[in-house]
Tab-separated table of C-alpha atoms in Angstrom:
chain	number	residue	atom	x	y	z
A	663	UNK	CA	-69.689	-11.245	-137.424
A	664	UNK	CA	-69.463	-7.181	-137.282
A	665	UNK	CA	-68.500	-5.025	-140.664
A	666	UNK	CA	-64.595	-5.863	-139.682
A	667	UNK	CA	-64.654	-9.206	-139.051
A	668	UNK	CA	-63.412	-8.752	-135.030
A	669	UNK	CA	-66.866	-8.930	-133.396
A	670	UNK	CA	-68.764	-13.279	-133.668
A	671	UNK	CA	-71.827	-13.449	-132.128
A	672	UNK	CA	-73.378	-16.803	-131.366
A	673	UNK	CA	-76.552	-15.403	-129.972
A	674	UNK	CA	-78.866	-12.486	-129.845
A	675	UNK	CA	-80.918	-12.469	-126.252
A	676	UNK	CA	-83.629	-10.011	-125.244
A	677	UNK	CA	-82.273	-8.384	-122.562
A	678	UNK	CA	-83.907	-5.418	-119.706
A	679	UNK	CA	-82.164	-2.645	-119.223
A	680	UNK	CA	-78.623	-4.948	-118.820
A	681	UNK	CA	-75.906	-4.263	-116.530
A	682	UNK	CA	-72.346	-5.149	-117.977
A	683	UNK	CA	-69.654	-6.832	-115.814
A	684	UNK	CA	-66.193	-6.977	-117.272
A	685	UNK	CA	-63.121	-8.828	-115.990
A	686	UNK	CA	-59.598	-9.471	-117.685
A	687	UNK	CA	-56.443	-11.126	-117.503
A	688	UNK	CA	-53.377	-9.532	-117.031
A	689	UNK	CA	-52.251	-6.348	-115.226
A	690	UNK	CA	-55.498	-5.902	-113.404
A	691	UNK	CA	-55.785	-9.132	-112.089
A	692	UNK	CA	-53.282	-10.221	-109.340
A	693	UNK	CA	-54.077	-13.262	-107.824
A	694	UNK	CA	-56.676	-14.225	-110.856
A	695	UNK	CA	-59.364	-12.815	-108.383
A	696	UNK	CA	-60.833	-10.536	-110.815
A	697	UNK	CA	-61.394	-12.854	-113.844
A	698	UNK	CA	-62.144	-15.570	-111.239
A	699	UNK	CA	-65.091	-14.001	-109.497
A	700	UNK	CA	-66.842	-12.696	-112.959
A	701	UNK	CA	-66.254	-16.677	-113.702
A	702	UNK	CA	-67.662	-17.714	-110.711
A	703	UNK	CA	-70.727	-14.739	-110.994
A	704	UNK	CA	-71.787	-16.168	-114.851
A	705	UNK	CA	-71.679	-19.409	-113.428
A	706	UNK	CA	-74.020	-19.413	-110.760
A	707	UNK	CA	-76.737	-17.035	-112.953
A	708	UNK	CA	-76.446	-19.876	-115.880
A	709	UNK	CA	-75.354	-17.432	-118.264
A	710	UNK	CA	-74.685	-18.329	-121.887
A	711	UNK	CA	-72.526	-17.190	-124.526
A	712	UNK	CA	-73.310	-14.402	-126.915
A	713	UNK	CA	-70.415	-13.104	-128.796
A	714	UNK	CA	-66.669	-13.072	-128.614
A	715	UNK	CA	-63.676	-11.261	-129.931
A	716	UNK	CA	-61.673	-13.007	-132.699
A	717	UNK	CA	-57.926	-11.736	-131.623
A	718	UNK	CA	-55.965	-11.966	-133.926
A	719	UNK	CA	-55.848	-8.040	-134.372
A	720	UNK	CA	-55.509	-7.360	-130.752
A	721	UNK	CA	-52.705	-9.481	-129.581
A	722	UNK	CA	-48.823	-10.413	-129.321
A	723	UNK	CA	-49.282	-13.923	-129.507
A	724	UNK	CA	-45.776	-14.121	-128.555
A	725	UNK	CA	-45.996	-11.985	-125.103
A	726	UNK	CA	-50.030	-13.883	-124.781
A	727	UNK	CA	-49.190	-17.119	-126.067
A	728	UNK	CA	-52.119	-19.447	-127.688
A	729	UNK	CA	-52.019	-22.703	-125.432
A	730	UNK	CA	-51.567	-26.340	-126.988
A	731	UNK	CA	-53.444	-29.232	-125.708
A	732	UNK	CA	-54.296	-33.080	-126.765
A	733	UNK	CA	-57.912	-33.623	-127.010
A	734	UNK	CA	-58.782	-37.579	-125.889
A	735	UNK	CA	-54.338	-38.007	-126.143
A	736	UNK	CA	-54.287	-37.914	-129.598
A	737	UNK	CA	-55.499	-34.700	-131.890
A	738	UNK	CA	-53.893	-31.259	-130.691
A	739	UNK	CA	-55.976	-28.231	-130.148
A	740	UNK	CA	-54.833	-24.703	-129.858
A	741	UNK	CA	-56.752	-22.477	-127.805
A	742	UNK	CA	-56.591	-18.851	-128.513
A	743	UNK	CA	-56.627	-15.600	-125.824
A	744	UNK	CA	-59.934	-15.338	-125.518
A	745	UNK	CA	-62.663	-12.491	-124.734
A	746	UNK	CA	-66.085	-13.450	-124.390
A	747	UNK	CA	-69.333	-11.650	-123.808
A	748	UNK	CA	-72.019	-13.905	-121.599
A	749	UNK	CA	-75.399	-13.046	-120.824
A	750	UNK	CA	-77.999	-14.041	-118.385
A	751	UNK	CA	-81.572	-13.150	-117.901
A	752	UNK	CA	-82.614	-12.954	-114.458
A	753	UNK	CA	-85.416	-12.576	-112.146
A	754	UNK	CA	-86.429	-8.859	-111.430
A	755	UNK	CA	-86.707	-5.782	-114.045
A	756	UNK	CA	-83.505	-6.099	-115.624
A	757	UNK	CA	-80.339	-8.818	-116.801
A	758	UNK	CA	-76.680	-9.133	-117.229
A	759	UNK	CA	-73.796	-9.039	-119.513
A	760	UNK	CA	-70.279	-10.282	-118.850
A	761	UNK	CA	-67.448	-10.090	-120.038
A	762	UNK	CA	-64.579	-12.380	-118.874
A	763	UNK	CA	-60.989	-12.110	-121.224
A	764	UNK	CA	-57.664	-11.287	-121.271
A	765	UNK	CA	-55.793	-7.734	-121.728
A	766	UNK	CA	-55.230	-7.087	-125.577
A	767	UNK	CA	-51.893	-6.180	-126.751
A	768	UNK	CA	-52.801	-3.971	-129.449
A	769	UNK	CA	-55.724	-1.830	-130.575
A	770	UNK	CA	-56.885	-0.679	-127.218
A	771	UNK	CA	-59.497	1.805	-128.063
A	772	UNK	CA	-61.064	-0.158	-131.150
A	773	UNK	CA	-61.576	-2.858	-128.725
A	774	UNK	CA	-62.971	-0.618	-126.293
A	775	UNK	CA	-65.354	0.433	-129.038
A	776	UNK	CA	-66.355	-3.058	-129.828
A	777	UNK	CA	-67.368	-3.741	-125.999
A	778	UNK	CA	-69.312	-0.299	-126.247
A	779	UNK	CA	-71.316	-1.346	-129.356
A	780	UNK	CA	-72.539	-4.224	-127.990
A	781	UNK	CA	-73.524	-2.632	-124.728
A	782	UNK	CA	-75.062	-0.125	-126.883
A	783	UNK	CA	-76.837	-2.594	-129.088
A	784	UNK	CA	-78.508	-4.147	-125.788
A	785	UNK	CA	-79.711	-1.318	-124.040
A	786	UNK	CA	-77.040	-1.378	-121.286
A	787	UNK	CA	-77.165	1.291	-118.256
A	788	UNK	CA	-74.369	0.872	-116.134
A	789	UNK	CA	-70.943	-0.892	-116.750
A	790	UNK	CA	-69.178	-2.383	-113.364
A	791	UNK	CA	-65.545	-3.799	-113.681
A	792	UNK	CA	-63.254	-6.419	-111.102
A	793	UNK	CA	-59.909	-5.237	-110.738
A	794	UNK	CA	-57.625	-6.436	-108.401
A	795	UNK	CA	-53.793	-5.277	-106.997
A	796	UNK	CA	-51.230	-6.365	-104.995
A	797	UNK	CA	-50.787	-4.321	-101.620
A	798	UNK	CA	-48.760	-4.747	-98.483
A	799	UNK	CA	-51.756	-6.082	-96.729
A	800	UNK	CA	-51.987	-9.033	-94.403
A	801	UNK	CA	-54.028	-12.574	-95.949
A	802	UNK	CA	-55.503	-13.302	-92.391
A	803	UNK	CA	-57.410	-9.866	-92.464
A	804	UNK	CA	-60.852	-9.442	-94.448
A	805	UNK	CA	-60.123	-8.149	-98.073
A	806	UNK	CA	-60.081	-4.842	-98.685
A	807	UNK	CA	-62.565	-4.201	-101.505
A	808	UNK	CA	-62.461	-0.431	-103.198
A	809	UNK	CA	-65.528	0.921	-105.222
A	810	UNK	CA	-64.654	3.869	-107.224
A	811	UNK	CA	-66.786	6.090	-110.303
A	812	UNK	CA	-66.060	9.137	-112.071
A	813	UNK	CA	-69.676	10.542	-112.348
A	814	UNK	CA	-70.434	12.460	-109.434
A	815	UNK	CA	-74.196	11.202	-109.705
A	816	UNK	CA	-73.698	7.774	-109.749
A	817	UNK	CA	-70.746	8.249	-106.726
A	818	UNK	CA	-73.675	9.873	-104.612
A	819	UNK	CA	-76.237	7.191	-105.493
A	820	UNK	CA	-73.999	4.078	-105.272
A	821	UNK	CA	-71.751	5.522	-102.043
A	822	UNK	CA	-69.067	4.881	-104.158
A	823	UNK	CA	-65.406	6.630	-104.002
A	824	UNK	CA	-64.310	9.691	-106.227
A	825	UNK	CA	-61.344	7.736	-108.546
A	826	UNK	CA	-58.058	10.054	-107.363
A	827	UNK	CA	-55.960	8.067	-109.490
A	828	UNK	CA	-53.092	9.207	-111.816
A	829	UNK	CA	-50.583	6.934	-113.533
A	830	UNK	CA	-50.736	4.064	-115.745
A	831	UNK	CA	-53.442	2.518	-116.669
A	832	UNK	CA	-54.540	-0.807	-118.241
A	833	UNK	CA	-57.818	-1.796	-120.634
A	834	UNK	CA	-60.208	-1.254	-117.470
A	835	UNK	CA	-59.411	2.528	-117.850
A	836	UNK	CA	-59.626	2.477	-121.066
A	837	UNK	CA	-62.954	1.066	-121.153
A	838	UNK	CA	-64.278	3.473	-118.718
A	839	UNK	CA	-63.319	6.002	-120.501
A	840	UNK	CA	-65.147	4.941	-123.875
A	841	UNK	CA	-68.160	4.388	-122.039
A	842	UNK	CA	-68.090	7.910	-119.815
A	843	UNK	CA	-67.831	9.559	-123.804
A	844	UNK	CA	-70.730	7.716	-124.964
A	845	UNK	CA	-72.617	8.812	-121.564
A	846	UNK	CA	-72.996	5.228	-119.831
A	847	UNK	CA	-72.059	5.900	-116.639
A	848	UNK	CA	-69.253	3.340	-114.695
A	849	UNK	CA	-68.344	1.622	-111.359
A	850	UNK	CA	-64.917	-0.111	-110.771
A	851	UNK	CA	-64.389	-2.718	-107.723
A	852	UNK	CA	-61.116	-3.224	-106.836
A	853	UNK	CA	-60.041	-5.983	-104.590
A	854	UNK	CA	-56.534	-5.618	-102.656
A	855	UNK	CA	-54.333	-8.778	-102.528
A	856	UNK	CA	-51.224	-9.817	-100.086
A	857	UNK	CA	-48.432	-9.319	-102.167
A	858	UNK	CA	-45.910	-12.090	-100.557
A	859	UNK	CA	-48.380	-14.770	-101.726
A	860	UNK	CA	-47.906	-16.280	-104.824
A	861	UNK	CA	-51.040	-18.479	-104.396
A	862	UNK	CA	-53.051	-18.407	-107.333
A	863	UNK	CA	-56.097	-17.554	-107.782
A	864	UNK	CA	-57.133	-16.033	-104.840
A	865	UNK	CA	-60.956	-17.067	-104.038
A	866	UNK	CA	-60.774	-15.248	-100.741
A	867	UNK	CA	-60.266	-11.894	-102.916
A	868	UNK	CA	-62.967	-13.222	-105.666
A	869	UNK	CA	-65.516	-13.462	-102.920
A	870	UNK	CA	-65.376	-9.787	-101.923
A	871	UNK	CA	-65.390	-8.595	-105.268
A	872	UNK	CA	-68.817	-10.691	-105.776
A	873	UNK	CA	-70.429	-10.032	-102.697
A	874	UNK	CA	-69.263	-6.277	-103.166
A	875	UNK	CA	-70.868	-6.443	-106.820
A	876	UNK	CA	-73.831	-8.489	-105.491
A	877	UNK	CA	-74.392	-5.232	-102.548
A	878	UNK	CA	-73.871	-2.360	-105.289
A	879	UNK	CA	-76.254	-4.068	-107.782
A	880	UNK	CA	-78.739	-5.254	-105.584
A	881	UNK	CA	-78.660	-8.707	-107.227
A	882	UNK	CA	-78.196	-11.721	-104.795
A	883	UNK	CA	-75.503	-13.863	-106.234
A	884	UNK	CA	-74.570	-17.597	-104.128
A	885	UNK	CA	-71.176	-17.851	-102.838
A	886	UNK	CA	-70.880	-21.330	-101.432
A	887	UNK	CA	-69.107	-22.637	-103.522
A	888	UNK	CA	-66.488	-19.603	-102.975
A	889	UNK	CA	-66.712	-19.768	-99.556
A	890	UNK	CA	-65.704	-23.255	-99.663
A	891	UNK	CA	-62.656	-22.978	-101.775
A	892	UNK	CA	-62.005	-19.526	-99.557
A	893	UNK	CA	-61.563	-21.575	-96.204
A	894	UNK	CA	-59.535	-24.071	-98.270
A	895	UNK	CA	-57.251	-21.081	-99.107
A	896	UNK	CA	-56.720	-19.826	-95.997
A	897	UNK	CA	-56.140	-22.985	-94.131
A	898	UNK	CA	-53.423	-23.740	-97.040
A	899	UNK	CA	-52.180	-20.206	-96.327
A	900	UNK	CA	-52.009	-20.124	-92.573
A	901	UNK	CA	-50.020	-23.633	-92.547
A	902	UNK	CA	-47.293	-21.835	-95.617
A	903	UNK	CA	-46.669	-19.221	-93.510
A	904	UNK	CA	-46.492	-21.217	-90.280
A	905	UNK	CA	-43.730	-23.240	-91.750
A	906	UNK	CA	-41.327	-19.892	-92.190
A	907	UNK	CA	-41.056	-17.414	-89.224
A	908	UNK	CA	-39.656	-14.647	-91.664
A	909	UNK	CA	-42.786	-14.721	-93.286
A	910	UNK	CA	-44.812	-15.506	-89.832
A	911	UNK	CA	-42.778	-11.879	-88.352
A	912	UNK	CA	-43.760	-9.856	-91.946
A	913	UNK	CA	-47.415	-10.554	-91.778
A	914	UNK	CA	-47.529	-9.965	-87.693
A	915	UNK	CA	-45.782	-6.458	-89.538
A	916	UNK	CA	-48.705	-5.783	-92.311
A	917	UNK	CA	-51.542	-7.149	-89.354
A	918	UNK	CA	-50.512	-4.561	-86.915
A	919	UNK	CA	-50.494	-1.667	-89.703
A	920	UNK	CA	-53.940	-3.012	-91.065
A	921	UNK	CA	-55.242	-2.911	-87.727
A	922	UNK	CA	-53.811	0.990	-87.297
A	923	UNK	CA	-55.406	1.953	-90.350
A	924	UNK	CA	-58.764	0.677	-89.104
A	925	UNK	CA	-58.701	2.355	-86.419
A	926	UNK	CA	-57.743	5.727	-87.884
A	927	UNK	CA	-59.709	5.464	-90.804
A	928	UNK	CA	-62.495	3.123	-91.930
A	929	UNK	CA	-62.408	3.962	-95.814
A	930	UNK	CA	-61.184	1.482	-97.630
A	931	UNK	CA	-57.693	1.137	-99.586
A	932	UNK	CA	-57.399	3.689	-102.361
A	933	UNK	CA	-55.514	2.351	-105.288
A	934	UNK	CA	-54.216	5.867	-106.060
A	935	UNK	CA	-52.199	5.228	-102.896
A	936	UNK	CA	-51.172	1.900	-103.145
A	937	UNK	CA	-47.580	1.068	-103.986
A	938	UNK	CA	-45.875	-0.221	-107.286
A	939	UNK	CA	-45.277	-3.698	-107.401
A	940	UNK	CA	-41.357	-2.890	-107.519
A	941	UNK	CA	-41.435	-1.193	-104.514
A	942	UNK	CA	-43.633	-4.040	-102.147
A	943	UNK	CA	-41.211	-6.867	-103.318
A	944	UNK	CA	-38.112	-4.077	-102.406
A	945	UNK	CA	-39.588	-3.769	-99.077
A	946	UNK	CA	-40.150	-7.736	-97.985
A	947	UNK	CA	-36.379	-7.993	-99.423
A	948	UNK	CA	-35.708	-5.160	-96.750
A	949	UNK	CA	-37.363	-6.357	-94.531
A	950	UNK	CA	-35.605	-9.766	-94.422
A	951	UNK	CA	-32.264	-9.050	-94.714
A	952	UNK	CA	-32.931	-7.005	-91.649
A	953	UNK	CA	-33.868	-10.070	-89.769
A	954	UNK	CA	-30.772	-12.205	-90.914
């Protein structure tokens, strides 16, 4: 445990030059395709656990409430908001760190700091994080996946897009931020979701961000398994919306402007332009009571 008591590690791997993937809960995270895909990424490359963040100093337990469960229907066990650092040693010149957890509360930039010491501590070169927003884009279209970096060397030599965004932020920024101070330089993969679906998660928008991830690294990850629970989603989907033609007549709507905007331009969605959650659900409410 570190000098303060916030940091447990359960391991202490030799790890190559690392990469560090990072995921969370919360704001950044519609459709749970973020957290889902750095899941579904630590999974296939048999990663183990190295540390995790006690959080009792970094959340409102009554806004991110501990969950209650009976273990064998008998002895009840509380499990806590967790953030946990994996790691997994692959084939090639260098490994991986994850981190999969939810959005603290409190205490943003001393948990920022705790992430950057143990990057630091293990050599790591380049931190990549999985968002993932809702957007007025149709489910039956591929998903739009945005890569975005702040260091204009790293935007040149990953073909990634120069982040234009302004406005609120959650831990992601945060963390890119410490990390740009302490001169590690940062990618962030962003994943646009339908926002008339409450379907969760979303392993159609996972499977972007991983094969996006998989591309920018130049680590092969499998995606079976994702693909399989992908066509599941969409045939669930397709037969939702086939069973309300409101819905059926607002996604022909969001196909026809996806289609416009690939004609016009093929960059991909930039979150700086993407509208607030407010204003989507204001717009389907529009765009029904137009229709009755």
């Amino acid at each position: 445990m570190d000098s303060d008591g916030a940091l447990v590690e359960h391991a202490r791997p030799k790890l190559r030059s690392p990469i560090l993937i990072a995921a969370f809960r919360g704001w950044n995270d519609a459709g749970d395709a973020a957290t889902l895909a750095a899941t579904h990424i630590g999974r296939m490359w048999a990663a183990e656990k190295m540390a995790s963040i006690d959080p009792e100093e970094f959340y409102d337990f009554q806004a991110v409430r501990p969950q209650v469960e009976l273990v064998d229907g008998v002895t009840r066990k509380i499990t806590w908001p967790a953030n946990e650092f994996w790691s997994a040693e692959l084939e090639g010149n260098r490994d991986v760190i994850l981190v999969v957890g939810t959005e603290p509360s409190h205490r943003w930039r001393t948990f920022s700091r705790l992430i950057l010491d143990v990057a630091e501590r293990h050599g790591v070169e380049l931190l990549v994080t999985f968002g993932a927003l809702l957007a007025d884009v149709p489910h039956s279209r591929p998903v739009s996946i945005t890569a975005t970096g702040a260091d204009a060397e790293l935007v040149k030599r990953l073909d990634l897009v120069r982040s234009r965004y302004e406005g609120p932020t959650g831990i992601v920024g945060v963390l890119h931020d410490t990390f740009g101070k302490a001169g590690i330089a940062s990618a962030s993969l962003w994943a646009a979701v339908p926002h008339y679906l409450s379907v969760t998660p979303n392993p159609k928008a996972a499977l972007a961000l991983v094969q996006k991830a998989s591309q920018l690294i130049g680590i092969p990850v499998a995606t079976a398994e994702l693909e399989r629970a992908t066509n599941d989603y969409e045939e669930s989907v397709a037969e939702m919306v086939a069973g309300d033609e409101d819905v059926q007549a607002y996604v022909h709507v969001l196909e026809e402007r996806a289609d416009e905007r690939e004609v016009e331009d093929d960059d991909p969605i930039d979150p700086a332009n993407l509208p607030s959650g407010d204003a989507l659900a204001a717009e389907l409410e529009t765009f029904l009571r137009e229709r009755t």
